[in-house]
Amino acid sequence: MDPSGARTSSFPGTVTGVIDALRWIETLAAAERFPEELAFDIQVCVEELFSNLVRHGGGQWSDDPAATGSSHTSIRMSITVAVANDHVIVVLEDNGAPFDVAAAPPKQVDRPLEAARPGGLGIQLIKTLSSELAYEHVNGLNRTTLKFLWPQSSFSLL
Amino acid sequence: MEWTVVDLENGLTKLVVSGRMDIEGSLAVDPIFAKVAEEKTKVVADISNLTFLASLGLRTLVRSCKTLAAKSGNLVLLGAQPGVEKVLKTSGVNTIIPLVADMSEAEDILLG
């Protein structure tokens, strides 16, 4: 991957930080003229990973520090996006609790409905919407690298 | 996120949600879905103006569906946009909550 032209931004590990990250992706996608499907898939994966950090990885679930009883302002998450001819590489880094998303088992909703559990669907989304996924823990940081292929047509439904 | 709840003359309840069910939108609309699921029985969630959906939103939908099903109620999702539909199918949520294209289809399922 040629790092020249890659763009990076960082955000606090808060709900607002997740929203700002998604807006940043939206703006970059518009500037780079990503197909709608590609922009959508990247946003879903970023939302999944960063909201998981906020909810479970030491981030701040409430934007009011007083509500959580402690300061979580040290949790940061960053996104780097590099655009190639036929794919986009998205690297997500954070200093939250170690979490190897590549090793986490994907899950779909169970049938029958009575047995269905509403949680844990994010991993399935990340692993299906991205074409490649890699994880490493480097210098105290979670680093998740996602590859998204440039779609050849508009939304392909399962 | 914006939402409205309308009780229809045929006994169905239509919950219209617009905007993005991202982490912020899902937090905002989850209590609305919970309330509708508690108080109503046959619900059409009009998601035709829902432009984003991820797993927190899926949690809301599944929980609402389970609440309704526990009292023999039902939930259908109306008018999913392509990206939202892709998320619903990737996660398998479409196998427990029907996706419909129009109100006629919704009525067929809910009023049987």
XYZ file of N, CA, C and O in Angstrom, chain B residues 6 18 23 25 30 46 52 55 64 66-68 72 77 85-87 93-94 98 108 110:
88
model
N -48.207 6.207 14.669
C -49.577 6.413 14.211
C -50.367 5.124 14.380
O -49.945 4.063 13.894
N -36.911 8.051 10.804
C -36.138 8.689 9.745
C -34.779 9.092 10.287
O -34.679 9.533 11.426
N -24.818 4.858 16.496
C -24.782 4.705 17.951
C -25.663 5.758 18.629
O -26.395 5.480 19.570
N -28.213 7.616 17.133
C -29.606 7.451 16.742
C -30.255 6.262 17.421
O -31.423 6.318 17.814
N -34.276 3.821 20.726
C -34.513 2.546 21.422
C -35.691 2.620 22.399
O -36.549 1.733 22.395
N -41.846 1.702 9.589
C -41.544 2.277 8.282
C -40.124 2.814 8.322
O -39.852 3.846 8.955
N -29.146 4.635 7.700
C -27.999 3.912 8.261
C -28.492 2.987 9.352
O -29.386 3.341 10.126
N -25.231 -2.572 14.299
C -25.671 -3.625 15.225
C -26.442 -3.096 16.429
O -27.308 -3.806 16.954
N -37.417 -5.547 20.185
C -38.812 -5.158 19.972
C -39.607 -6.322 19.414
O -40.746 -6.576 19.822
N -39.024 -9.506 19.806
C -39.217 -10.516 20.850
C -40.310 -10.079 21.827
O -41.124 -10.894 22.270
N -40.337 -8.791 22.164
C -41.373 -8.285 23.073
C -42.754 -8.489 22.471
O -43.693 -8.930 23.136
N -42.880 -8.165 21.200
C -44.167 -8.325 20.527
C -44.541 -9.796 20.397
O -45.688 -10.182 20.633
N -47.896 -12.637 21.258
C -48.488 -13.023 19.969
C -48.631 -11.845 19.022
O -49.506 -11.861 18.142
N -40.829 -4.764 8.803
C -40.028 -3.601 8.429
C -40.382 -3.215 7.006
O -40.263 -4.037 6.089
N -31.047 -2.774 4.012
C -31.470 -4.145 3.699
C -30.278 -5.100 3.744
O -30.376 -6.223 4.238
N -29.155 -4.634 3.241
C -27.946 -5.466 3.256
C -27.543 -5.800 4.691
O -27.183 -6.947 4.997
N -27.617 -4.842 5.579
C -27.283 -5.084 6.987
C -28.273 -6.073 7.604
O -27.894 -6.989 8.341
N -31.238 -10.846 10.492
C -32.426 -10.303 11.178
C -33.658 -10.426 10.297
O -34.782 -10.572 10.792
N -33.448 -10.413 8.980
C -34.582 -10.553 8.073
C -35.269 -11.920 8.209
O -36.396 -12.087 7.765
N -39.912 -9.852 9.135
C -40.144 -9.766 7.684
C -39.853 -8.382 7.129
O -40.172 -7.367 7.758
N -50.957 -7.962 4.803
C -51.115 -9.396 4.561
C -50.479 -10.206 5.682
O -51.029 -11.219 6.132
N -49.543 -9.018 8.840
C -49.976 -8.683 10.196
C -51.471 -8.965 10.434
O -51.885 -9.230 11.553
